[in-house]
Coordinates of C-alpha atoms and ligand atoms in Angstrom, one line a residue:
Chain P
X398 CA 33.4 6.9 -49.2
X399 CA 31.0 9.6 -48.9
X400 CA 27.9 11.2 -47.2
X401 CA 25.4 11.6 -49.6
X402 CA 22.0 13.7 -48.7
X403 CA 18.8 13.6 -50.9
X404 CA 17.7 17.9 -50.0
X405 CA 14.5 17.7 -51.1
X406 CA 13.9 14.4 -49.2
X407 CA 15.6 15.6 -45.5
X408 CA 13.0 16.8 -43.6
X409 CA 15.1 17.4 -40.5
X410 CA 13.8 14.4 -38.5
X411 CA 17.1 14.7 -36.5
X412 CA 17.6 11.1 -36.2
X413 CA 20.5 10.4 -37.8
X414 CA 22.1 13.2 -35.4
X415 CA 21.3 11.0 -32.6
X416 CA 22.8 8.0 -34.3
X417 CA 26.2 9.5 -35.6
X418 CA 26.8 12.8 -33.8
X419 CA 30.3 13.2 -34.5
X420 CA 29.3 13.4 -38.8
X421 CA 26.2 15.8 -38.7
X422 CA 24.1 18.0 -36.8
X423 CA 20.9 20.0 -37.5
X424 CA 21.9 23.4 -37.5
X425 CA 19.9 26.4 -35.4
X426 CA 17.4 26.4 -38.1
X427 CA 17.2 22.8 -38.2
X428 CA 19.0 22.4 -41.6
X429 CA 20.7 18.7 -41.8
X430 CA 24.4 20.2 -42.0
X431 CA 27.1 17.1 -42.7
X432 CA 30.3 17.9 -40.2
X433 CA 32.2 15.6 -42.2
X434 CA 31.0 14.2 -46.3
X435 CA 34.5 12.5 -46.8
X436 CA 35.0 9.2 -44.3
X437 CA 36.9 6.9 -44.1
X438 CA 36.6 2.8 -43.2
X439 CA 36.5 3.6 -39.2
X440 CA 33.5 6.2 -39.8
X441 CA 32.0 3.3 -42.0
X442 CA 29.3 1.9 -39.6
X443 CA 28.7 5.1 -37.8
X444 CA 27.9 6.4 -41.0
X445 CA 25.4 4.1 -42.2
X446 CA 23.5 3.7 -38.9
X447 CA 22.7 6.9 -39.2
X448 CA 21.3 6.0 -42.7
X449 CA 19.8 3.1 -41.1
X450 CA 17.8 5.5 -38.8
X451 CA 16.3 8.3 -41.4
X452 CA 13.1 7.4 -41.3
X453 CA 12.5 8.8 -45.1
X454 CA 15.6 7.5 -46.6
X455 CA 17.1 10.9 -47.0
X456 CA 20.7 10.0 -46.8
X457 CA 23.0 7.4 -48.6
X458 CA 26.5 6.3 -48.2
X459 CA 28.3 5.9 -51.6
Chain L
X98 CA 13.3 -21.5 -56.0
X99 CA 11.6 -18.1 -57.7
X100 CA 8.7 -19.6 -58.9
X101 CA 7.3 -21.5 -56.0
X102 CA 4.2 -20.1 -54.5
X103 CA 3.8 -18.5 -51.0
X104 CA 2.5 -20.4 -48.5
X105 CA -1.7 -19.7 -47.7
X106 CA -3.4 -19.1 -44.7
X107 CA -6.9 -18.7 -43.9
X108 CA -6.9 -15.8 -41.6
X109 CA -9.0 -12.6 -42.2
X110 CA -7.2 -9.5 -41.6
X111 CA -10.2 -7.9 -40.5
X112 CA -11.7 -10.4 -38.0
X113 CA -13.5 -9.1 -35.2
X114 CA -11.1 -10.8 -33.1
X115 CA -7.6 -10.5 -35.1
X116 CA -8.5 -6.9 -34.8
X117 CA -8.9 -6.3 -30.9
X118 CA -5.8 -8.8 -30.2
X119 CA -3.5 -9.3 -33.6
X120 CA -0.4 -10.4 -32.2
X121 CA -0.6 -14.0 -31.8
X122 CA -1.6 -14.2 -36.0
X123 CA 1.1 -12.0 -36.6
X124 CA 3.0 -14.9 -35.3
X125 CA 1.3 -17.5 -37.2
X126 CA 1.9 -15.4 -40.2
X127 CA 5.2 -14.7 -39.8
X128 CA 6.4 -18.5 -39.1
X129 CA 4.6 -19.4 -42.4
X130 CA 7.0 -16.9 -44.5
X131 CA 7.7 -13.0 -44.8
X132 CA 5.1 -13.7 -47.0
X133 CA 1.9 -15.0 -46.9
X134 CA -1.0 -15.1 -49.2
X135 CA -4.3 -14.7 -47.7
X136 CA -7.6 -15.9 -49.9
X137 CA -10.2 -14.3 -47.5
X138 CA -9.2 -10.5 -47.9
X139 CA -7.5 -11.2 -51.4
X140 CA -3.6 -10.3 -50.3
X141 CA -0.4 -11.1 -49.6
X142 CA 0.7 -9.9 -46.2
X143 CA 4.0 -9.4 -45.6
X144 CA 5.0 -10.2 -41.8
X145 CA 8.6 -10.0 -41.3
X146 CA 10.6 -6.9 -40.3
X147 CA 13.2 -6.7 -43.3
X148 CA 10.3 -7.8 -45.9
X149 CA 8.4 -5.1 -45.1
X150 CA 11.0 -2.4 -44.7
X151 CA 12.8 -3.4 -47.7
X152 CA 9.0 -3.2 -49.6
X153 CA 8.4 0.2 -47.7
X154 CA 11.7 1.6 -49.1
X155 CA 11.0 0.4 -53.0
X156 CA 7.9 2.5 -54.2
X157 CA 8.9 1.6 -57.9
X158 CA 7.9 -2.3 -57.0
X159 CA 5.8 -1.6 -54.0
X160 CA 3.2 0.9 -55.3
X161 CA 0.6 3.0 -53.6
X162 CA -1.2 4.3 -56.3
X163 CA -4.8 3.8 -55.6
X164 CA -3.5 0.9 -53.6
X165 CA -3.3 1.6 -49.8
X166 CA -6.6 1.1 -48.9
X167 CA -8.6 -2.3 -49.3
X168 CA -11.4 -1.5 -50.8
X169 CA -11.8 0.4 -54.2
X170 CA -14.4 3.1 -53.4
X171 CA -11.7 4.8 -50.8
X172 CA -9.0 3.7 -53.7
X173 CA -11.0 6.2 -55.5
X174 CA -11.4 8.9 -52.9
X175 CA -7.9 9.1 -52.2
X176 CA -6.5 9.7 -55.5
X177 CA -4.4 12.0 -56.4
X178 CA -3.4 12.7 -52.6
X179 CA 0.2 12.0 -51.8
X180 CA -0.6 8.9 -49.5
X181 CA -1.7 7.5 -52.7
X182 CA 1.1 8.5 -54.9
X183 CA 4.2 7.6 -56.4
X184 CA 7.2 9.4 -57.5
X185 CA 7.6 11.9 -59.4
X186 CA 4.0 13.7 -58.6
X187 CA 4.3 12.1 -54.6
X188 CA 7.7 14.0 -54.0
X189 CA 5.9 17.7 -55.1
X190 CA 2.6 16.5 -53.1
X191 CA 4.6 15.5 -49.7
X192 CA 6.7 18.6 -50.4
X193 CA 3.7 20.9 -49.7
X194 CA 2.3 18.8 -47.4
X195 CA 5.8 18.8 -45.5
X196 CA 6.6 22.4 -45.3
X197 CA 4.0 22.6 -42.2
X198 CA 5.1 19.7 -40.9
X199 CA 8.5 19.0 -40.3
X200 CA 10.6 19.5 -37.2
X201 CA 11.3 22.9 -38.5
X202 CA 7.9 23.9 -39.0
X203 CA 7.1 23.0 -35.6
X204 CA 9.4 23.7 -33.4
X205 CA 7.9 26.8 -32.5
X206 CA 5.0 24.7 -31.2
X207 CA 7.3 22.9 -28.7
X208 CA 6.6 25.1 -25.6
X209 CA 2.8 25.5 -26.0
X210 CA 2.6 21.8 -26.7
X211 CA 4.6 20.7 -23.2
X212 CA 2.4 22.8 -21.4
X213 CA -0.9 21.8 -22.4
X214 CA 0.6 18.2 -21.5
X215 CA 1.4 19.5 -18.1
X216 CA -1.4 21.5 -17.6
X217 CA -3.9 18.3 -18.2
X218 CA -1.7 15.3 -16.9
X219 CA -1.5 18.2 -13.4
X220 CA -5.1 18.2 -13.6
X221 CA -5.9 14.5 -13.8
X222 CA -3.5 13.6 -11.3
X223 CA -5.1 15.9 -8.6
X224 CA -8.4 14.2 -9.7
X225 CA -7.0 10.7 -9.0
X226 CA -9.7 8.7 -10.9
X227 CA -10.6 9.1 -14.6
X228 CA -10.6 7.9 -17.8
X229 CA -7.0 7.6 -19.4
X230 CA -9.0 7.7 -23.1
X231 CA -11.4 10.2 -23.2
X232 CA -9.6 12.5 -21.0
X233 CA -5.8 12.3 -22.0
X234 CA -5.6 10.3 -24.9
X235 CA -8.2 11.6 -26.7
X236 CA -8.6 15.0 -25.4
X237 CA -4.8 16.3 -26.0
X238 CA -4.4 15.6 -29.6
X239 CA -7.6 17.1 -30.3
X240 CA -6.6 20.3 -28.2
X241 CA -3.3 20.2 -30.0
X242 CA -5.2 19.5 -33.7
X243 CA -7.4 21.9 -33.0
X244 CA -5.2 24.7 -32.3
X245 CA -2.5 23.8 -34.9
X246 CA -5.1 23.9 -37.8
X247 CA -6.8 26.7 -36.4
X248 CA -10.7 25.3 -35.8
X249 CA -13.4 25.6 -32.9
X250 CA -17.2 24.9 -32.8
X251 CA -18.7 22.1 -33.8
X252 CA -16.0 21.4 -36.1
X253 CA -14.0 20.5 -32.7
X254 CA -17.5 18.6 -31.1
X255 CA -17.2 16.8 -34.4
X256 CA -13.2 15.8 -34.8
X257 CA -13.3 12.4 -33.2
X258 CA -15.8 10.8 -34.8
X259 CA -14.3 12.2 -37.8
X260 CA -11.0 11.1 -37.9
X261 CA -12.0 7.7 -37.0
X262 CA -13.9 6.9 -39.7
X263 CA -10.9 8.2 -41.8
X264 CA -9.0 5.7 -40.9
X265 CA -11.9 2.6 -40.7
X266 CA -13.1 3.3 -44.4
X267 CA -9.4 2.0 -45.3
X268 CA -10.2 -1.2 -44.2
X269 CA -12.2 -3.8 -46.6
X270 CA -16.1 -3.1 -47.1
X271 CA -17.5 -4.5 -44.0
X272 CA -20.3 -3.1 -41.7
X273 CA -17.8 -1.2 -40.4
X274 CA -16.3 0.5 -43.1
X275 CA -19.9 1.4 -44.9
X276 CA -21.7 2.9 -41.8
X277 CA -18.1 5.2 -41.6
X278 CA -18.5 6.5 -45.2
X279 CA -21.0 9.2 -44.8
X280 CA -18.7 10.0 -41.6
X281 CA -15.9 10.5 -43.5
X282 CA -17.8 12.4 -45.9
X283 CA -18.3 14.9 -43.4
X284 CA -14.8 15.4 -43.0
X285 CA -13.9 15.3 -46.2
X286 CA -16.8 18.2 -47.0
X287 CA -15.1 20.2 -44.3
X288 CA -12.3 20.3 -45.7
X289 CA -13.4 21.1 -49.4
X290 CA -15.5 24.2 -48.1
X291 CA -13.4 25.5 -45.4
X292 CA -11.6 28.8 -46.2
X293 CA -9.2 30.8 -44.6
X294 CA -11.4 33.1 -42.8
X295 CA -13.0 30.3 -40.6
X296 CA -9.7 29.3 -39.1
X297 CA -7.7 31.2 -36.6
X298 CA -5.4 33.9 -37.5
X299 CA -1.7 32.5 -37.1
X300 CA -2.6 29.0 -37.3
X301 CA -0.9 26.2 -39.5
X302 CA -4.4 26.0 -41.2
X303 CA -4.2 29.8 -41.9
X304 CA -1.1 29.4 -42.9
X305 CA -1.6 27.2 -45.8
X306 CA -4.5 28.6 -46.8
X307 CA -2.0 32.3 -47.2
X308 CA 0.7 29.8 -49.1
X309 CA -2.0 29.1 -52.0
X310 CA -2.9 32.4 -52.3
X311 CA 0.6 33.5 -52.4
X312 CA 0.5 31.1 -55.2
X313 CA 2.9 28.8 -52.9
X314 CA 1.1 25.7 -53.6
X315 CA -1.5 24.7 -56.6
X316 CA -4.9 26.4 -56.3
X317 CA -7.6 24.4 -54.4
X318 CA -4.6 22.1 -52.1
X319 CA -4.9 24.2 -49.6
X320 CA -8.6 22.3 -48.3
X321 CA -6.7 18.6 -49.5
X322 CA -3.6 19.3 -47.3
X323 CA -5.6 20.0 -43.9
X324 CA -7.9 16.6 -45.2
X325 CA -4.8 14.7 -45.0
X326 CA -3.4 16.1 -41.7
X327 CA -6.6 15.3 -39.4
X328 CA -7.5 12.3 -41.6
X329 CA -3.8 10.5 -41.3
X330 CA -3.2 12.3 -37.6
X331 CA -5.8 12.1 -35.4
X332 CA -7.5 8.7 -35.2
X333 CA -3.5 7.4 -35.1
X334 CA -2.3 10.0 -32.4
X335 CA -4.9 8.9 -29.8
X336 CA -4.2 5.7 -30.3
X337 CA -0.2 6.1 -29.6
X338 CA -1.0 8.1 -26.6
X339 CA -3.4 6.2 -24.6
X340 CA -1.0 3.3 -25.2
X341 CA 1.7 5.3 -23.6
X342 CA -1.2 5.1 -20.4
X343 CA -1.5 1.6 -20.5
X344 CA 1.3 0.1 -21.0
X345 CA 3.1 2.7 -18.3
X346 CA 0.7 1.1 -15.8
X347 CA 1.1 -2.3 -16.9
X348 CA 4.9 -1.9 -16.7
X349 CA 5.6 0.0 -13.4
X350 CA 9.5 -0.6 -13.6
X351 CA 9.7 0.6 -16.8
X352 CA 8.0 4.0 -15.8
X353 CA 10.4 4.3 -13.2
X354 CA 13.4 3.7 -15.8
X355 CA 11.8 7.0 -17.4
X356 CA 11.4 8.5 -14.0
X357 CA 14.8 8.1 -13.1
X358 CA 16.3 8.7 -16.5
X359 CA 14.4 11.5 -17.9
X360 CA 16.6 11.0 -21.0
X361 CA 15.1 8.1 -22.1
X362 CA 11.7 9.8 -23.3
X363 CA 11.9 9.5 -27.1
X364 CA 13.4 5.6 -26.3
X365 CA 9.9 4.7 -23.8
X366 CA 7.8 6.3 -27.1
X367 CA 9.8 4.3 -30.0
X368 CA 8.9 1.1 -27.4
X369 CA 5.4 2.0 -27.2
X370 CA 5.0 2.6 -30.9
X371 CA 6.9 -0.6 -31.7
X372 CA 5.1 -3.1 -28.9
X373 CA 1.8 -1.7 -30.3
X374 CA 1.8 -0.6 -33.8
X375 CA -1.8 1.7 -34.1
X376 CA -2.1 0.8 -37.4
X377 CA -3.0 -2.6 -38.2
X378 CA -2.7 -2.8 -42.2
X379 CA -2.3 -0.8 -44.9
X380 CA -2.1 -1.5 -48.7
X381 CA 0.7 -1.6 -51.7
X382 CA 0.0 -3.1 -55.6
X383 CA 2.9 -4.8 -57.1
X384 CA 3.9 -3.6 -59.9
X385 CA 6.0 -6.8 -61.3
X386 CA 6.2 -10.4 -60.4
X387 CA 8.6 -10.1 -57.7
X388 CA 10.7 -12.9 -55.6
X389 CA 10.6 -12.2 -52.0
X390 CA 12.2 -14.4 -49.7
X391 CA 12.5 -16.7 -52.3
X392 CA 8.5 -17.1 -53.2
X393 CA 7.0 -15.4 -55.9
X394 CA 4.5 -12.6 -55.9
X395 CA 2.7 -12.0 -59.1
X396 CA 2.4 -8.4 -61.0
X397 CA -0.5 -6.5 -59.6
X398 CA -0.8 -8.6 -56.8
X399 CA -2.5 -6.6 -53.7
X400 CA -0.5 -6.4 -50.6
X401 CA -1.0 -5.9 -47.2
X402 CA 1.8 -4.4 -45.1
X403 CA 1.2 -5.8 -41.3
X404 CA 3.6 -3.1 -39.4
X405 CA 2.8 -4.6 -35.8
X406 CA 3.9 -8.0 -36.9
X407 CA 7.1 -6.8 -38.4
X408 CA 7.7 -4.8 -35.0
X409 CA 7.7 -8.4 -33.3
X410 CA 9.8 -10.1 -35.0
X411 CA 12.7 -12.5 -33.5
X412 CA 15.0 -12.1 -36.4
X413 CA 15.0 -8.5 -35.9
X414 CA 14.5 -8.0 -32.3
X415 CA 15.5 -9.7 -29.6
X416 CA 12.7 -10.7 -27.1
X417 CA 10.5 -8.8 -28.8
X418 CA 7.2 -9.4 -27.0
X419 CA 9.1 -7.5 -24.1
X420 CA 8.3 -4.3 -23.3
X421 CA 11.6 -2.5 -22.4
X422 CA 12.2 1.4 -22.8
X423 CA 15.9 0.9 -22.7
X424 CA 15.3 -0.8 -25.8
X425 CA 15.4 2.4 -28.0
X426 CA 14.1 0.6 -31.0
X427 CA 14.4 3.9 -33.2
X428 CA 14.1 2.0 -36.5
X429 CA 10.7 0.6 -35.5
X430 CA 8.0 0.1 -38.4
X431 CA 4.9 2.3 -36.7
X432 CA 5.5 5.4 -39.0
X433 CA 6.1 3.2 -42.1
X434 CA 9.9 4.0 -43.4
X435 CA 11.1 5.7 -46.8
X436 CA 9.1 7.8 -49.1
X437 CA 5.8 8.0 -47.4
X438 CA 7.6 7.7 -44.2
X439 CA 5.1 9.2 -42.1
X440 CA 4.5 13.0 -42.7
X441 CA 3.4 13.9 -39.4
X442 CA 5.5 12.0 -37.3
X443 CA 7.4 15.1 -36.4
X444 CA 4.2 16.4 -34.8
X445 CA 3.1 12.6 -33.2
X446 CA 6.2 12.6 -31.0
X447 CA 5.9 17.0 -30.0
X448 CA 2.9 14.8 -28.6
X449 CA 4.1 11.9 -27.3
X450 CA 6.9 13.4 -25.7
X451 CA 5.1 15.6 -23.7
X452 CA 2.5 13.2 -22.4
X453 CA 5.8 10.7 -21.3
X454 CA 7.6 13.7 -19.9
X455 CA 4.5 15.1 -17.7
X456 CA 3.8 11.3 -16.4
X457 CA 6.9 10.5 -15.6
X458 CA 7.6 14.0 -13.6
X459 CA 4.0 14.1 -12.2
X460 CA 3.2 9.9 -11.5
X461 CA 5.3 7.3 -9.5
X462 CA 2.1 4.6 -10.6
X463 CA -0.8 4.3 -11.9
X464 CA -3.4 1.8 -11.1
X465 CA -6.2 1.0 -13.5
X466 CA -9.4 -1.2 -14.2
X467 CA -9.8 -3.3 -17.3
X468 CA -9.3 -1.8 -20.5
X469 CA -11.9 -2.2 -23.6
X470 CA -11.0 -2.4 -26.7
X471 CA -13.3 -2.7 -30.0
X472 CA -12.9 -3.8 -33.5
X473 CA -11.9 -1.2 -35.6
X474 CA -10.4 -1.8 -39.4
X475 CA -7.2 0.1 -39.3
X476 CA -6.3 1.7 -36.3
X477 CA -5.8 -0.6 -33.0
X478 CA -6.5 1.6 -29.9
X479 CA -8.2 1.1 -26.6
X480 CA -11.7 2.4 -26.0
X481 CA -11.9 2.8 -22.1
X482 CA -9.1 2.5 -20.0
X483 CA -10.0 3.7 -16.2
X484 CA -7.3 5.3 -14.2
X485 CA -8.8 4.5 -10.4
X486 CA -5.8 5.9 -8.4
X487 CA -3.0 7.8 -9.5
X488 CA -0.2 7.2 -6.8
X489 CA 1.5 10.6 -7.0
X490 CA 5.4 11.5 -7.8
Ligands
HEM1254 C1 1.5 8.0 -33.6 C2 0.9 8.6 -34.6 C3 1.0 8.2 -36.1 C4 1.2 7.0 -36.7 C5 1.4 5.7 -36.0 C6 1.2 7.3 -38.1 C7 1.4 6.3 -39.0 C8 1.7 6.5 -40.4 C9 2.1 5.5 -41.3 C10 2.3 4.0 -41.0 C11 2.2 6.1 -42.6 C12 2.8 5.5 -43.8 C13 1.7 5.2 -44.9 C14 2.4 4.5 -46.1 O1 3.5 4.0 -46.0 O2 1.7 4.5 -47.1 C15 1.9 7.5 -42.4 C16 1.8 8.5 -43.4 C17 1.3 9.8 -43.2 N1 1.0 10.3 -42.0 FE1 1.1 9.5 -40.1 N2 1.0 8.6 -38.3 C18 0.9 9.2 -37.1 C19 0.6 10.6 -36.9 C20 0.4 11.5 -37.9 C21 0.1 12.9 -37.7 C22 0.1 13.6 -36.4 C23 0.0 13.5 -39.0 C24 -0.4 14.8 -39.4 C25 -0.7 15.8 -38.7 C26 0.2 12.4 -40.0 C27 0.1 12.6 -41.3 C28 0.6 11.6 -42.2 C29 0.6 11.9 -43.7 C30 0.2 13.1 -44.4 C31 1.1 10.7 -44.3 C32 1.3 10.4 -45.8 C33 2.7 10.7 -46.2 C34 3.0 10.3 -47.6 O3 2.2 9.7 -48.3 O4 4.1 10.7 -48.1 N3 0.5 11.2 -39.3 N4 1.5 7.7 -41.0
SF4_1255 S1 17.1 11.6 -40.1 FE1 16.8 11.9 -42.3 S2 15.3 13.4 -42.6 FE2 16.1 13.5 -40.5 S3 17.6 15.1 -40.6 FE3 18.6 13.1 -40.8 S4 18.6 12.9 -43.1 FE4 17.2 14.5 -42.7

C-alpha cells in the first residue's frame, strides 16, 4: 500500500502530521513531505487517519 | 429499498426560533433519517455526520454551482466565485484564492496575531467587566481583517455590518435577507472599486492586488478574491470566538483542563467549533437521483447541509451534547470537509488559538450575565454576552 498526495489540493493544514507523525511532516517551508510512501499492514490505520483528518481530502491511501 | 421516499418534516430551517436555538430539531431531524425532506424551505436536509461528510466529499453528485445559497438572487451574485464552483474551474479559483491563505501564507502572521490577542484579552481582564462580543469577539477579527487585507477608515467603521449581511443574504428571502441586500451591496461595491493604492503597503490585500498585475492571477480577481475573504471570514470568525467566551464560562473545569494543559489549545477550539457550529445551513443541488441511506433523492433536488446537526450526532460521537476539550474532535464538520473545505480555516484558528491561549494564561474564571442571541439566516452567534467579573489567573 501506498501514500498517495493530491499537490495541488495539500494546502499544508498540518493535520494529518498530528494524526500520523511517524509517516509525514510539513517541512520548514511548510511543504507536506511523506517520511515514508511505501507501508505496510501495521502502518495501515495510522495511515488512513491521517487521511481521515485532511480536511480537503488531499491525501489517499491506494 | 432505493425508491422509497424520505421521510417529511414540517420544520422551517429559518424559523425565528430554530435559528437562535437549533439543536433540539437537529435532533428531531436526525432521528427521522440522514435525510429529510423539508416542504417549507423546499430541501432535503441532511442531518447525520457520515451523510453529510460523505455528500461534502462528492462534488460530482453534491454540486454547488449556483446552489449554496437558498434563494436565487444570491445564486446569481455568487457565480462564478469558487464557493459556487465545481471542478475543473473551482480547483484554479481556490488555487488563487489559496495562495494567501494557507498555513504557509500565514505563518508569518503568527507572532503579530498572538499579540494582539494578548494585548486585548490583558486589557479586558484589568477592566474586569465588559462585553465579551463587542469587545473581544468582535473587535479582534476585525483588527486582524483589517490589518491582513490592508484597510482603515470607514471601510473598518463599516466591516461588521458588512460581513454580516454577507452571510444573512444566503439564507431564503425573508425580511431578513432583503433588508441585508443593499448591505451586502456595499461590500460587494468595495470590493469591485478598491485598488491597490487604497490598501496598505505589505498587506495580503496589496499583495494580491501585485499578483494580478504580475499577471499571477486573471485580470479583475484581484477585487473578487478580497470579496470572498471578508464575506466568508468575518461574520463566521466572530461567531467562533465569542463562543470560545461563553462556553469557557459556562464550563469552568474545562477552562482549567486548558489551563493546566496548555497543549490542548487546538483540541478546546475543534470542541467549540463542533458543540456550536456558526454556520447553520448551507446549500448543494443534486445532480442525479441519488440513494442515501437507503431513500431516494431525486436529480436536481436542492439540499440543505445542517453541519451543527451532524456535529451532534450519537452514531458519530459519543455524548455528544457534552462539551469536553479532551475530546479533540479534529474531524468535526464546522469548516465543511473536501474540496471547498474551508479556505480560510488556516487563518480562523491563527485566531482562535490566540484568543484560547491568552484566556487560559490570563483567566482562572469568568463570570457572566445572560447572553442574547438573535435570529440571523446563516450564521449562529451571540449578540451580547456580558463579562461582569473576570476572576484573574
Ligand atoms: C470559524 C470561522 C469559519 C467557519 C466556521 C467557516 C466555515 C466555512 C464552511 C462551512 C465552508 C464550506 C462551504 C462549502 O462547503 O460550500 C467555508 C468555505 C470558505 N471559507 Fe470559511 N469559515 C470560517 C472562517 C473563514 C475565514 C477566516 C476565511 C477567509 C479569510 C474564510 C474563507 C472561506 C472561503 C473563501 C471558502 C470557500 C472555499 C471554496 O469554495 O473552495 N473562512 N467556510
Ligand atoms: S492535512 Fe491535508 S492539506 Fe494539510 S498538510 Fe496534510 S495533506 Fe496537506
Amino acid at each position: 500500500m501506498k501514500i498517495v498526495v493530491n499537490r495541488p489540493r495539500c494546502e499544508g493544514h498540518g493535520l494529518c502530521e498530528e494524526a500520523a507523525p511517524q509517516l509525514m511532516h510539513l517541512d520548514d517551508d511548510g511543504e507536506l513531505v511523506l517520511d515514508r510512501e511505501e507501508i505496510g499492514e501495521a502502518d495501515i490505520p495510522l495511515a488512513n487517519a491521517a487521511v481521515r483528518v485532511c480536511p480537503v481530502a488531499a491525501l489517499r491511501v491506494e | 429499498m432505493t425508491d422509497s421516499a424520505p421521510p417529511v418534516s414540517d420544520l422551517d430551517l429559518f424559523d425565528d426560533e430554530v435559528l437562535v436555538d437549533p439543536y433540539p430539531s437537529y435532533a428531531a431531524l436526525r432521528a427521522l433519517g440522514g435525510v429529510v425532506r423539508l416542504p417549507a424551505n423546499d430541501v432535503y436536509a441532511l442531518t447525520r455526520y457520515d451523510v453529510i461528510r460523505d455528500a461534502l466529499g462528492d462534488w460530482e453528485i453534491f454540486s454547488s454551482a449556483g446552489a449554496i445559497g437558498f434563494n436565487p438572487a444570491v445564486n446569481e451574485a455568487l457565480s462564478g466565485t469558487s464557493l459556487a464552483s465545481d471542478p475543473p474551474v473551482h480547483t484554479r479559483l481556490r488555487a488563487t484564492l489559496t495562495a494567501n491563505l494557507s498555513p504557509r501564507a500565514l505563518r508569518g502572521l503568527k507572532k503579530s496575531i498572538d499579540a494582539k490577542a494578548d494585548a486585548l484579552v490583558g486589557e479586558l481582564v484589568a477592566k474586569g467587566s465588559f462585553d465579551a462580543i463587542d469587545a473581544l469577539a468582535r473587535a479582534f477579527p476585525l483588527e486582524v481583517v483589517a490589518d491582513l487585507i490592508g484597510f482603515t477608515g470607514h471601510v473598518r467603521a463599516n466591516m461588521l455590518r458588512w460581513g454580516q449581511a454577507a452571510m444573512q443574504v444566503i439564507g431564503p428571502m425573508n425580511q431578513r435577507t432583503a433588508e441585508c441586500f443593499p448591505i451586502a451591496g456595499e461590500l460587494y461595491d468595495w470590493c469591485s472599486n478598491v485598488t491597490a493604492d487604497d490598501l496598505a503597503p505589505g498587506s495580503v490585500g496589496r499583495g494580491i492586488f501585485e499578483a494580478e498585475a504580475r499577471g499571477d492571477i486573471p485580470p479583475g480577481t484581484a477585487g473578487h478574491i478580497i470579496h470572498q475573504y471578508l464575506g466568508a471570514g468575518v461574520d463566521t470568525t466572530i461567531a467562533s470566538i465569542g463562543n470560545i467566551v461563553a462556553l469557557f464560562a459556562a464550563h469552568p473545569d474545562q477552562l482549567a483542563l486548558v489551563r493546566e494543559n496548555p497543549s490542548l489549545v487546538p483540541a478546546a477550539f475543534n470542541e467549540v467549533l463542533r458543540y456550536w457550529a456558526p454556520v447553520h445551513a448551507w446549500g448543494r443541488r443534486t445532480t442525479r437521483n441519488v440513494e442515501i441511506d437507503g431513500v431516494l433523492v431525486p436529480e436536481g433536488a436542492k439540499v440543505a447541509i445542517l453541519f451543527g446537526a451532524g456535529n451532534r450526532d450519537p452514531r458519530h460521537y459519543e455524548n455528544p451534547d457534552e462539551f469536553l476539550v479532551e475530546r479533540n474532535p479534529i474531524d468535526h464538520l464546522s469548516f465543511g470537509y473536501g474540496p471547498h473545505g474551508c479556505a480560510g480555516q488556516g487563518l480562523a484558528r491563527l485566531e482562535a488559538h490566540a484568543v484560547v491561549e491568552a484566556l487560559s494564561r490570563r483567566v482562572a474564571r469568568l463570570v457572566v450575565g445572560t447572553e442574547v442571541r438573535v435570529p440571523s439566516n446563516i450564521t449562529r452567534s451571540i449578540e451580547e454576552l456580558p463579562v461582569l467579573e473576570v476572576v484573574p489567573a
